[in-house]
Amino acid sequence: MDEQYDIIVLGTGLTECILSGIFSVEGKKVLHMDRNDYYGGESASLNLKQLYAKFRPGEEAPTDLGRDRDFNVDLVPKFMMANGEIVRFLTHTDVVRYLEFKQIAGSYVYRDGKISKVPASEAEAITSPLLGLVEKRRLQKFLEFIQNWKEDDVSTHEGFDLDKDTMVTVYEKFGLEPGTQDFIGHAMALHLDDTYLQNPARETIDKIILYVASIARYGKSPYIYPLHGLGELPQSFARLSAIYGGTYMLDRAADEIVYENGVAVGVRSGEEVARAKQIICDPSYAKDKVKATGKVVRAVCLLKHPIPETSEADSAQIIIPQSQLGRQHDVYVACVSSTHNVCPKDMYLAIASTIVETDDPESEIKAGLDIMGPIYEKFVSISDIEEPVTDGTEDQVFISRSYDATSHFESVCDDVKSIYRRITGQDLVLKQRPTQEQEQADMTA
């Protein structure tokens, strides 16, 4: 370990592993360490033994739950937008060669005591029980506007200036009711609260376009999910890094980041010091350099049945908009099952989560737990949402943000791009890595 590296990465969360992979491909000498004996950090997928060790130390898992290795339980509930930035990262680096994906069966919204599928096309809008006849026509017109939108064709803009007009203005023009605004803003644009309404409309319109384009890619829902759990994502980028010469050390404590004249020069583990010009880490490795911006409460639940009112779906994303609960933030429920190789046959994993607003966090996800039906086992965690206090350019310690309450990985991709820019001074341009087929063709040529 007593060596000189270009970059040392602490923690094997998804953000850290993507950066480790990218820098290794670019020819940097990378050392990647994690205090845990498994990959993934906060974005890991745990087997049954690891799950109980984390949430109930000293307690054995019940034998009737099945084999240890049949479980891959995610710690953060996130899906991948089928047309999102994370998919671009995976395809450009050809990390997809190490992964298999399955579609999430449906995207749902909770309204007036019922769970309904989110209408994501003009055809679904017409049949949706969420809307009256007149409102269906209005939503149809809005979705046509979204699908026809072309940035460089002013005739498709309906007179809007998305950098000035707010979403309130857009909704008013289409005459959309508050209930419809609710599921567009929360179940399609996937905003966590209503602050977006007063902001320029561009961000929200872009999010809706992403949602609709993701649906169009495979139909049914906009989400895909890696078989064997989200922990496969950081592991696959770690494999990419290793192929390009990255060194990995799991179960290795980083006792301190070593500084000289206020600038990081390495990492000490026990008696050994690895030296590097730059350090990348998650917030847990540099507690004195991060601030908490809030808390998120998550409940990982083991179920022996699909979530009621989802047509027996093997997987689902259900959003309970804050307006339905008199809260400031939405409650999310994400569900996967044995179809995704994350639990034994006839079992389901569901995670309810939200941003904490009170002194009783578990009560804040009650609405999410209630719609699951009988819960066989439940593991509750409350985590700080942390971000770095500085951008890292002075001390050369570049800290990622912790995983937020959003239901997808778009904010992780934004963080990767931001850290890359701060380290190199340049925007990240993903180079297309040769696919497995191209590599084999080159070898036989």
GROMACS .gro file of C-alpha atoms in nm:
model
  445
    1MET     CA    1   0.000   0.000   0.000
    2ASP     CA    2   0.297   0.235   0.057
    3GLU     CA    3   0.289   0.362  -0.297
    4GLN     CA    4   0.227   0.677  -0.497
    5TYR     CA    5  -0.105   0.700  -0.680
    6ASP     CA    6  -0.272   0.969  -0.889
    7ILE     CA    7  -0.606   0.935  -0.708
    8ILE     CA    8  -0.719   0.753  -0.393
    9VAL     CA    9  -1.093   0.681  -0.368
   10LEU     CA   10  -1.252   0.607  -0.028
   11GLY     CA   11  -1.585   0.423  -0.021
   12THR     CA   12  -1.731   0.203  -0.297
   13GLY     CA   13  -2.065   0.379  -0.340
   14LEU     CA   14  -2.194   0.424  -0.694
   15THR     CA   15  -2.063   0.782  -0.731
   16GLU     CA   16  -1.714   0.677  -0.617
   17CYS     CA   17  -1.705   0.365  -0.838
   18ILE     CA   18  -1.815   0.552  -1.152
   19LEU     CA   19  -1.537   0.809  -1.097
   20SER     CA   20  -1.283   0.536  -1.020
   21GLY     CA   21  -1.377   0.360  -1.345
   22ILE     CA   22  -1.364   0.678  -1.554
   23PHE     CA   23  -1.025   0.788  -1.418
   24SER     CA   24  -0.875   0.439  -1.457
   25VAL     CA   25  -0.986   0.430  -1.822
   26GLU     CA   26  -0.818   0.768  -1.865
   27GLY     CA   27  -0.488   0.615  -1.752
   28LYS     CA   28  -0.478   0.742  -1.392
   29LYS     CA   29  -0.327   0.516  -1.124
   30VAL     CA   30  -0.618   0.463  -0.880
   31LEU     CA   31  -0.629   0.305  -0.533
   32HIS     CA   32  -0.983   0.232  -0.413
   33MET     CA   33  -1.046   0.145  -0.046
   34ASP     CA   34  -1.355   0.064   0.160
   35ARG     CA   35  -1.389  -0.001   0.534
   36ASN     CA   36  -1.667  -0.255   0.459
   37ASP     CA   37  -1.605  -0.608   0.333
   38TYR     CA   38  -1.862  -0.556   0.055
   39TYR     CA   39  -1.898  -0.317  -0.238
   40GLY     CA   40  -2.154  -0.038  -0.254
   41GLY     CA   41  -2.127   0.170   0.065
   42GLU     CA   42  -2.468   0.331   0.116
   43SER     CA   43  -2.582   0.199  -0.225
   44ALA     CA   44  -2.500  -0.165  -0.144
   45SER     CA   45  -2.728  -0.467  -0.173
   46LEU     CA   46  -2.696  -0.691   0.134
   47ASN     CA   47  -2.757  -1.061   0.181
   48LEU     CA   48  -2.972  -1.173   0.474
   49LYS     CA   49  -2.684  -1.215   0.718
   50GLN     CA   50  -2.541  -0.870   0.632
   51LEU     CA   51  -2.890  -0.716   0.660
   52TYR     CA   52  -2.938  -0.848   1.014
   53ALA     CA   53  -2.580  -0.758   1.112
   54LYS     CA   54  -2.643  -0.398   1.001
   55PHE     CA   55  -2.990  -0.344   1.149
   56ARG     CA   56  -3.004  -0.601   1.434
   57PRO     CA   57  -2.653  -0.682   1.550
   58GLY     CA   58  -2.635  -1.011   1.739
   59GLU     CA   59  -2.971  -1.134   1.612
   60GLU     CA   60  -2.994  -1.434   1.381
   61ALA     CA   61  -3.212  -1.416   1.069
   62PRO     CA   62  -3.520  -1.644   1.088
   63THR     CA   63  -3.454  -1.971   0.906
   64ASP     CA   64  -3.796  -1.967   0.734
   65LEU     CA   65  -3.689  -1.666   0.525
   66GLY     CA   66  -3.474  -1.886   0.306
   67ARG     CA   67  -3.108  -1.897   0.212
   68ASP     CA   68  -2.871  -1.615   0.289
   69ARG     CA   69  -2.748  -1.584  -0.067
   70ASP     CA   70  -3.099  -1.558  -0.215
   71PHE     CA   71  -3.126  -1.203  -0.080
   72ASN     CA   72  -2.983  -0.887  -0.233
   73VAL     CA   73  -3.153  -0.614  -0.031
   74ASP     CA   74  -3.094  -0.256  -0.146
   75LEU     CA   75  -3.020   0.004   0.120
   76VAL     CA   76  -3.142   0.291  -0.098
   77PRO     CA   77  -3.460   0.258  -0.304
   78LYS     CA   78  -3.373   0.380  -0.654
   79PHE     CA   79  -3.462   0.275  -1.006
   80MET     CA   80  -3.297   0.372  -1.334
   81MET     CA   81  -3.478   0.592  -1.585
   82ALA     CA   82  -3.462   0.387  -1.907
   83ASN     CA   83  -3.359   0.694  -2.107
   84GLY     CA   84  -3.165   0.858  -1.824
   85GLU     CA   85  -2.806   0.968  -1.781
   86ILE     CA   86  -2.707   0.661  -1.578
   87VAL     CA   87  -2.791   0.439  -1.878
   88ARG     CA   88  -2.567   0.659  -2.096
   89PHE     CA   89  -2.285   0.611  -1.843
   90LEU     CA   90  -2.336   0.234  -1.853
   91THR     CA   91  -2.348   0.206  -2.232
   92HIS     CA   92  -2.059   0.443  -2.309
   93THR     CA   93  -1.826   0.265  -2.067
   94ASP     CA   94  -1.974  -0.069  -2.182
   95VAL     CA   95  -2.027  -0.162  -1.818
   96VAL     CA   96  -2.358  -0.307  -1.944
   97ARG     CA   97  -2.161  -0.617  -2.043
   98TYR     CA   98  -2.147  -0.712  -1.672
   99LEU     CA   99  -2.515  -0.648  -1.602
  100GLU     CA  100  -2.864  -0.771  -1.685
  101PHE     CA  101  -3.172  -0.555  -1.646
  102LYS     CA  102  -3.541  -0.607  -1.601
  103GLN     CA  103  -3.817  -0.356  -1.642
  104ILE     CA  104  -4.014  -0.232  -1.343
  105ALA     CA  105  -4.373  -0.337  -1.411
  106GLY     CA  106  -4.557  -0.016  -1.329
  107SER     CA  107  -4.545   0.341  -1.207
  108TYR     CA  108  -4.833   0.432  -0.977
  109VAL     CA  109  -4.968   0.729  -0.786
  110TYR     CA  110  -5.179   0.728  -0.469
  111ARG     CA  111  -5.479   0.959  -0.477
  112ASP     CA  112  -5.798   0.980  -0.270
  113GLY     CA  113  -5.730   0.645  -0.101
  114LYS     CA  114  -5.664   0.453  -0.423
  115ILE     CA  115  -5.353   0.342  -0.615
  116SER     CA  116  -5.373   0.419  -0.988
  117LYS     CA  117  -5.129   0.375  -1.275
  118VAL     CA  118  -4.966   0.699  -1.387
  119PRO     CA  119  -5.094   0.778  -1.737
  120ALA     CA  120  -4.785   0.827  -1.951
  121SER     CA  121  -4.929   0.854  -2.300
  122GLU     CA  122  -5.233   1.010  -2.466
  123ALA     CA  123  -5.391   0.661  -2.486
  124GLU     CA  124  -5.345   0.595  -2.114
  125ALA     CA  125  -5.470   0.943  -2.028
  126ILE     CA  126  -5.802   0.862  -2.199
  127THR     CA  127  -5.859   0.548  -1.991
  128SER     CA  128  -5.716   0.671  -1.659
  129PRO     CA  129  -5.956   0.659  -1.361
  130LEU     CA  130  -5.768   0.958  -1.216
  131LEU     CA  131  -5.937   1.206  -1.448
  132GLY     CA  132  -6.279   1.322  -1.560
  133LEU     CA  133  -6.363   1.344  -1.931
  134VAL     CA  134  -6.286   1.715  -1.977
  135GLU     CA  135  -5.963   1.687  -1.777
  136LYS     CA  136  -5.855   1.388  -1.990
  137ARG     CA  137  -5.872   1.609  -2.300
  138ARG     CA  138  -5.666   1.878  -2.129
  139LEU     CA  139  -5.402   1.628  -2.019
  140GLN     CA  140  -5.395   1.487  -2.373
  141LYS     CA  141  -5.321   1.833  -2.507
  142PHE     CA  142  -5.045   1.882  -2.248
  143LEU     CA  143  -4.884   1.545  -2.335
  144GLU     CA  144  -4.904   1.630  -2.708
  145PHE     CA  145  -4.722   1.955  -2.628
  146ILE     CA  146  -4.451   1.755  -2.444
  147GLN     CA  147  -4.411   1.501  -2.725
  148ASN     CA  148  -4.401   1.766  -2.999
  149TRP     CA  149  -4.154   1.992  -2.816
  150LYS     CA  150  -3.842   2.069  -3.019
  151GLU     CA  151  -3.591   2.306  -2.863
  152ASP     CA  152  -3.495   2.466  -3.194
  153ASP     CA  153  -3.849   2.495  -3.337
  154VAL     CA  154  -4.033   2.793  -3.184
  155SER     CA  155  -4.363   2.680  -3.339
  156THR     CA  156  -4.368   2.389  -3.089
  157HIS     CA  157  -4.321   2.616  -2.786
  158GLU     CA  158  -4.685   2.734  -2.755
  159GLY     CA  159  -4.555   3.084  -2.678
  160PHE     CA  160  -4.368   2.973  -2.363
  161ASP     CA  161  -4.023   3.093  -2.260
  162LEU     CA  162  -3.920   2.804  -2.035
  163ASP     CA  163  -3.640   3.006  -1.876
  164LYS     CA  164  -3.885   3.273  -1.759
  165ASP     CA  165  -4.235   3.123  -1.738
  166THR     CA  166  -4.307   2.916  -1.427
  167MET     CA  167  -4.488   2.582  -1.416
  168VAL     CA  168  -4.787   2.765  -1.267
  169THR     CA  169  -4.810   2.957  -1.598
  170VAL     CA  170  -4.779   2.636  -1.802
  171TYR     CA  171  -5.047   2.456  -1.601
  172GLU     CA  172  -5.280   2.757  -1.626
  173LYS     CA  173  -5.248   2.774  -2.004
  174PHE     CA  174  -5.358   2.409  -2.034
  175GLY     CA  175  -5.627   2.460  -1.767
  176LEU     CA  176  -5.506   2.162  -1.563
  177GLU     CA  177  -5.671   2.093  -1.226
  178PRO     CA  178  -5.466   2.080  -0.902
  179GLY     CA  179  -5.498   1.699  -0.889
  180THR     CA  180  -5.359   1.666  -1.242
  181GLN     CA  181  -5.081   1.914  -1.165
  182ASP     CA  182  -5.002   1.696  -0.865
  183PHE     CA  183  -4.933   1.378  -1.057
  184ILE     CA  184  -4.755   1.558  -1.345
  185GLY     CA  185  -4.521   1.736  -1.101
  186HIS     CA  186  -4.472   1.446  -0.860
  187ALA     CA  187  -4.532   1.121  -1.050
  188MET     CA  188  -4.387   1.225  -1.388
  189ALA     CA  189  -4.138   1.508  -1.318
  190LEU     CA  190  -4.066   1.329  -0.985
  191HIS     CA  191  -4.027   1.645  -0.779
  192LEU     CA  192  -4.012   1.577  -0.404
  193ASP     CA  193  -4.215   1.885  -0.307
  194ASP     CA  194  -4.406   2.180  -0.458
  195THR     CA  195  -4.129   2.440  -0.467
  196TYR     CA  196  -4.087   2.366  -0.840
  197LEU     CA  197  -4.416   2.543  -0.919
  198GLN     CA  198  -4.265   2.890  -0.882
  199ASN     CA  199  -3.940   2.808  -1.062
  200PRO     CA  200  -3.874   2.850  -1.436
  201ALA     CA  201  -4.051   2.565  -1.617
  202ARG     CA  202  -3.749   2.433  -1.810
  203GLU     CA  203  -3.626   2.190  -1.543
  204THR     CA  204  -3.973   2.039  -1.499
  205ILE     CA  205  -4.045   2.014  -1.873
  206ASP     CA  206  -3.706   1.842  -1.920
  207LYS     CA  207  -3.793   1.597  -1.643
  208ILE     CA  208  -4.132   1.516  -1.800
  209ILE     CA  209  -3.968   1.471  -2.143
  210LEU     CA  210  -3.720   1.228  -1.980
  211TYR     CA  211  -4.007   1.037  -1.816
  212VAL     CA  212  -4.208   1.012  -2.140
  213ALA     CA  213  -3.897   0.915  -2.343
  214SER     CA  214  -3.812   0.647  -2.083
  215ILE     CA  215  -4.163   0.502  -2.111
  216ALA     CA  216  -4.137   0.506  -2.490
  217ARG     CA  217  -3.819   0.300  -2.475
  218TYR     CA  218  -3.976  -0.017  -2.334
  219GLY     CA  219  -4.343   0.061  -2.261
  220LYS     CA  220  -4.524  -0.011  -1.930
  221SER     CA  221  -4.300   0.197  -1.703
  222PRO     CA  222  -4.003   0.434  -1.735
  223TYR     CA  223  -3.783   0.233  -1.497
  224ILE     CA  224  -3.535  -0.050  -1.534
  225TYR     CA  225  -3.352  -0.235  -1.258
  226PRO     CA  226  -3.037  -0.453  -1.249
  227LEU     CA  227  -3.084  -0.821  -1.167
  228HIS     CA  228  -2.931  -0.907  -0.825
  229GLY     CA  229  -2.989  -0.555  -0.689
  230LEU     CA  230  -2.850  -0.205  -0.717
  231GLY     CA  231  -2.522  -0.317  -0.557
  232GLU     CA  232  -2.437  -0.463  -0.900
  233LEU     CA  233  -2.393  -0.110  -1.040
  234PRO     CA  234  -2.096   0.001  -0.825
  235GLN     CA  235  -1.943  -0.348  -0.857
  236SER     CA  236  -1.956  -0.327  -1.236
  237PHE     CA  237  -1.781   0.012  -1.245
  238ALA     CA  238  -1.526  -0.128  -0.995
  239ARG     CA  239  -1.462  -0.413  -1.238
  240LEU     CA  240  -1.407  -0.157  -1.515
  241SER     CA  241  -1.154   0.025  -1.294
  242ALA     CA  242  -0.972  -0.301  -1.213
  243ILE     CA  243  -0.947  -0.396  -1.582
  244TYR     CA  244  -0.770  -0.065  -1.642
  245GLY     CA  245  -0.526  -0.113  -1.355
  246GLY     CA  246  -0.720   0.016  -1.052
  247THR     CA  247  -0.621  -0.140  -0.715
  248TYR     CA  248  -0.903  -0.243  -0.477
  249MET     CA  249  -0.885  -0.299  -0.101
  250LEU     CA  250  -1.208  -0.397   0.077
  251ASP     CA  251  -1.232  -0.435   0.456
  252ARG     CA  252  -0.953  -0.177   0.487
  253ALA     CA  253  -0.998   0.118   0.724
  254ALA     CA  254  -0.894   0.465   0.612
  255ASP     CA  255  -0.780   0.594   0.952
  256GLU     CA  256  -0.707   0.945   0.834
  257ILE     CA  257  -0.655   1.164   0.532
  258VAL     CA  258  -0.297   1.297   0.553
  259TYR     CA  259  -0.237   1.669   0.486
  260GLU     CA  260   0.071   1.880   0.424
  261ASN     CA  261   0.027   2.259   0.434
  262GLY     CA  262  -0.351   2.217   0.425
  263VAL     CA  263  -0.347   2.002   0.110
  264ALA     CA  264  -0.426   1.629   0.108
  265VAL     CA  265  -0.127   1.413   0.012
  266GLY     CA  266  -0.246   1.065   0.103
  267VAL     CA  267  -0.438   0.826   0.327
  268ARG     CA  268  -0.316   0.639   0.636
  269SER     CA  269  -0.440   0.288   0.711
  270GLY     CA  270  -0.281   0.146   1.025
  271GLU     CA  271   0.096   0.202   0.993
  272GLU     CA  272   0.088   0.239   0.614
  273VAL     CA  273   0.039   0.555   0.410
  274ALA     CA  274  -0.064   0.558   0.044
  275ARG     CA  275   0.014   0.889  -0.123
  276ALA     CA  276  -0.184   1.064  -0.397
  277LYS     CA  277  -0.239   1.408  -0.547
  278GLN     CA  278  -0.616   1.389  -0.507
  279ILE     CA  279  -0.866   1.213  -0.279
  280ILE     CA  280  -1.228   1.129  -0.367
  281CYS     CA  281  -1.453   1.006  -0.085
  282ASP     CA  282  -1.810   0.978   0.040
  283PRO     CA  283  -1.920   1.200   0.333
  284SER     CA  284  -1.853   0.930   0.596
  285TYR     CA  285  -1.476   0.954   0.534
  286ALA     CA  286  -1.456   1.332   0.587
  287LYS     CA  287  -1.715   1.419   0.852
  288ASP     CA  288  -1.543   1.749   0.936
  289LYS     CA  289  -1.587   1.871   0.577
  290VAL     CA  290  -1.958   1.806   0.522
  291LYS     CA  291  -2.285   1.954   0.641
  292ALA     CA  292  -2.623   1.787   0.687
  293THR     CA  293  -2.900   1.943   0.477
  294GLY     CA  294  -3.175   1.713   0.604
  295LYS     CA  295  -3.258   1.354   0.692
  296VAL     CA  296  -3.424   1.072   0.502
  297VAL     CA  297  -3.615   0.787   0.668
  298ARG     CA  298  -3.630   0.450   0.492
  299ALA     CA  299  -3.806   0.127   0.588
  300VAL     CA  300  -3.691  -0.190   0.413
  301CYS     CA  301  -3.983  -0.436   0.429
  302LEU     CA  302  -4.000  -0.805   0.346
  303LEU     CA  303  -4.344  -0.905   0.213
  304LYS     CA  304  -4.494  -1.242   0.123
  305HIS     CA  305  -4.733  -1.093  -0.134
  306PRO     CA  306  -4.739  -0.826  -0.407
  307ILE     CA  307  -4.849  -0.477  -0.305
  308PRO     CA  308  -5.233  -0.462  -0.319
  309GLU     CA  309  -5.403  -0.266  -0.602
  310THR     CA  310  -5.105  -0.301  -0.838
  311SER     CA  311  -5.257  -0.585  -1.047
  312GLU     CA  312  -5.026  -0.841  -0.881
  313ALA     CA  313  -4.724  -0.654  -1.024
  314ASP     CA  314  -4.385  -0.816  -0.958
  315SER     CA  315  -4.240  -0.465  -0.915
  316ALA     CA  316  -4.369  -0.112  -0.881
  317GLN     CA  317  -4.293   0.248  -0.799
  318ILE     CA  318  -4.570   0.415  -0.600
  319ILE     CA  319  -4.569   0.785  -0.522
  320ILE     CA  320  -4.787   0.935  -0.250
  321PRO     CA  321  -4.788   1.310  -0.325
  322GLN     CA  322  -4.742   1.534  -0.020
  323SER     CA  323  -5.078   1.704  -0.087
  324GLN     CA  324  -5.251   1.371  -0.011
  325LEU     CA  325  -5.090   1.360   0.332
  326GLY     CA  326  -5.072   1.729   0.433
  327ARG     CA  327  -4.691   1.707   0.421
  328GLN     CA  328  -4.418   1.906   0.249
  329HIS     CA  329  -4.251   1.605   0.083
  330ASP     CA  330  -4.379   1.300  -0.104
  331VAL     CA  331  -4.359   0.946   0.029
  332TYR     CA  332  -4.210   0.688  -0.211
  333VAL     CA  333  -4.263   0.313  -0.219
  334ALA     CA  334  -4.034   0.101  -0.439
  335CYS     CA  335  -4.103  -0.271  -0.474
  336VAL     CA  336  -3.906  -0.553  -0.641
  337SER     CA  337  -3.929  -0.932  -0.609
  338SER     CA  338  -3.780  -1.273  -0.683
  339THR     CA  339  -3.818  -1.189  -1.055
  340HIS     CA  340  -3.523  -0.952  -1.003
  341ASN     CA  341  -3.311  -1.212  -0.817
  342VAL     CA  342  -3.320  -1.011  -0.494
  343CYS     CA  343  -3.519  -1.249  -0.270
  344PRO     CA  344  -3.657  -1.605  -0.269
  345LYS     CA  345  -3.959  -1.709  -0.477
  346ASP     CA  346  -4.294  -1.562  -0.370
  347MET     CA  347  -4.127  -1.289  -0.163
  348TYR     CA  348  -4.119  -0.916  -0.228
  349LEU     CA  349  -3.891  -0.637  -0.108
  350ALA     CA  350  -4.055  -0.299  -0.060
  351ILE     CA  351  -3.892   0.021   0.066
  352ALA     CA  352  -4.088   0.322   0.189
  353SER     CA  353  -3.897   0.648   0.216
  354THR     CA  354  -3.937   1.022   0.260
  355ILE     CA  355  -3.755   1.332   0.379
  356VAL     CA  356  -3.791   1.375   0.757
  357GLU     CA  357  -4.005   1.669   0.873
  358THR     CA  358  -4.083   1.586   1.239
  359ASP     CA  359  -3.934   1.428   1.554
  360ASP     CA  360  -4.113   1.100   1.474
  361PRO     CA  361  -3.968   0.992   1.138
  362GLU     CA  362  -4.120   0.644   1.129
  363SER     CA  363  -4.472   0.786   1.154
  364GLU     CA  364  -4.400   0.994   0.843
  365ILE     CA  365  -4.378   0.684   0.622
  366LYS     CA  366  -4.688   0.524   0.775
  367ALA     CA  367  -4.891   0.594   0.458
  368GLY     CA  368  -4.628   0.408   0.255
  369LEU     CA  369  -4.626   0.113   0.497
  370ASP     CA  370  -5.006   0.099   0.507
  371ILE     CA  371  -5.042   0.046   0.131
  372MET     CA  372  -4.805  -0.253   0.144
  373GLY     CA  373  -5.051  -0.476   0.329
  374PRO     CA  374  -4.917  -0.719   0.594
  375ILE     CA  375  -4.542  -0.671   0.651
  376TYR     CA  376  -4.342  -0.982   0.742
  377GLU     CA  377  -4.026  -0.801   0.853
  378LYS     CA  378  -3.924  -0.433   0.869
  379PHE     CA  379  -3.587  -0.257   0.902
  380VAL     CA  380  -3.597   0.119   0.961
  381SER     CA  381  -3.305   0.358   0.914
  382ILE     CA  382  -3.268   0.735   0.939
  383SER     CA  383  -2.976   0.886   0.747
  384ASP     CA  384  -2.838   1.235   0.717
  385ILE     CA  385  -2.842   1.388   0.371
  386GLU     CA  386  -2.492   1.536   0.354
  387GLU     CA  387  -2.300   1.748   0.110
  388PRO     CA  388  -1.948   1.897   0.110
  389VAL     CA  389  -1.893   2.241   0.261
  390THR     CA  390  -1.633   2.336  -0.004
  391ASP     CA  391  -1.569   2.226  -0.362
  392GLY     CA  392  -1.239   2.050  -0.275
  393THR     CA  393  -1.016   2.251  -0.509
  394GLU     CA  394  -0.811   2.402  -0.223
  395ASP     CA  395  -0.736   2.090  -0.017
  396GLN     CA  396  -0.779   1.838  -0.304
  397VAL     CA  397  -1.038   1.633  -0.112
  398PHE     CA  398  -1.343   1.587  -0.335
  399ILE     CA  399  -1.646   1.465  -0.143
  400SER     CA  400  -1.960   1.320  -0.300
  401ARG     CA  401  -2.312   1.400  -0.185
  402SER     CA  402  -2.498   1.132   0.006
  403TYR     CA  403  -2.789   0.959  -0.170
  404ASP     CA  404  -3.093   1.184  -0.170
  405ALA     CA  405  -3.460   1.095  -0.146
  406THR     CA  406  -3.520   1.094  -0.523
  407SER     CA  407  -3.633   0.767  -0.677
  408HIS     CA  408  -3.371   0.751  -0.954
  409PHE     CA  409  -3.001   0.812  -1.025
  410GLU     CA  410  -3.006   1.138  -1.219
  411SER     CA  411  -2.870   1.339  -0.922
  412VAL     CA  412  -2.585   1.085  -0.882
  413CYS     CA  413  -2.484   1.147  -1.246
  414ASP     CA  414  -2.491   1.524  -1.183
  415ASP     CA  415  -2.258   1.474  -0.884
  416VAL     CA  416  -2.016   1.260  -1.089
  417LYS     CA  417  -1.998   1.533  -1.356
  418SER     CA  418  -1.950   1.803  -1.090
  419ILE     CA  419  -1.664   1.619  -0.913
  420TYR     CA  420  -1.496   1.537  -1.245
  421ARG     CA  421  -1.509   1.905  -1.345
  422ARG     CA  422  -1.366   2.017  -1.008
  423ILE     CA  423  -1.079   1.765  -1.030
  424THR     CA  424  -0.981   1.814  -1.395
  425GLY     CA  425  -1.112   2.162  -1.479
  426GLN     CA  426  -1.292   2.010  -1.779
  427ASP     CA  427  -1.639   1.880  -1.853
  428LEU     CA  428  -1.680   1.503  -1.852
  429VAL     CA  429  -1.697   1.367  -2.206
  430LEU     CA  430  -1.776   0.996  -2.197
  431LYS     CA  431  -1.564   0.811  -2.452
  432GLN     CA  432  -1.728   0.512  -2.616
  433ARG     CA  433  -1.543   0.204  -2.493
  434PRO     CA  434  -1.521  -0.084  -2.745
  435THR     CA  435  -1.792  -0.342  -2.679
  436GLN     CA  436  -1.710  -0.706  -2.604
  437GLU     CA  437  -1.799  -0.798  -2.965
  438GLN     CA  438  -1.568  -0.526  -3.105
  439GLU     CA  439  -1.284  -0.637  -2.877
  440GLN     CA  440  -1.321  -1.000  -2.988
  441ALA     CA  441  -1.335  -0.894  -3.355
  442ASP     CA  442  -1.013  -0.692  -3.307
  443MET     CA  443  -0.842  -0.993  -3.146
  444THR     CA  444  -0.930  -1.225  -3.434
  445ALA     CA  445  -0.847  -0.968  -3.704
   0.00000   0.00000   0.00000
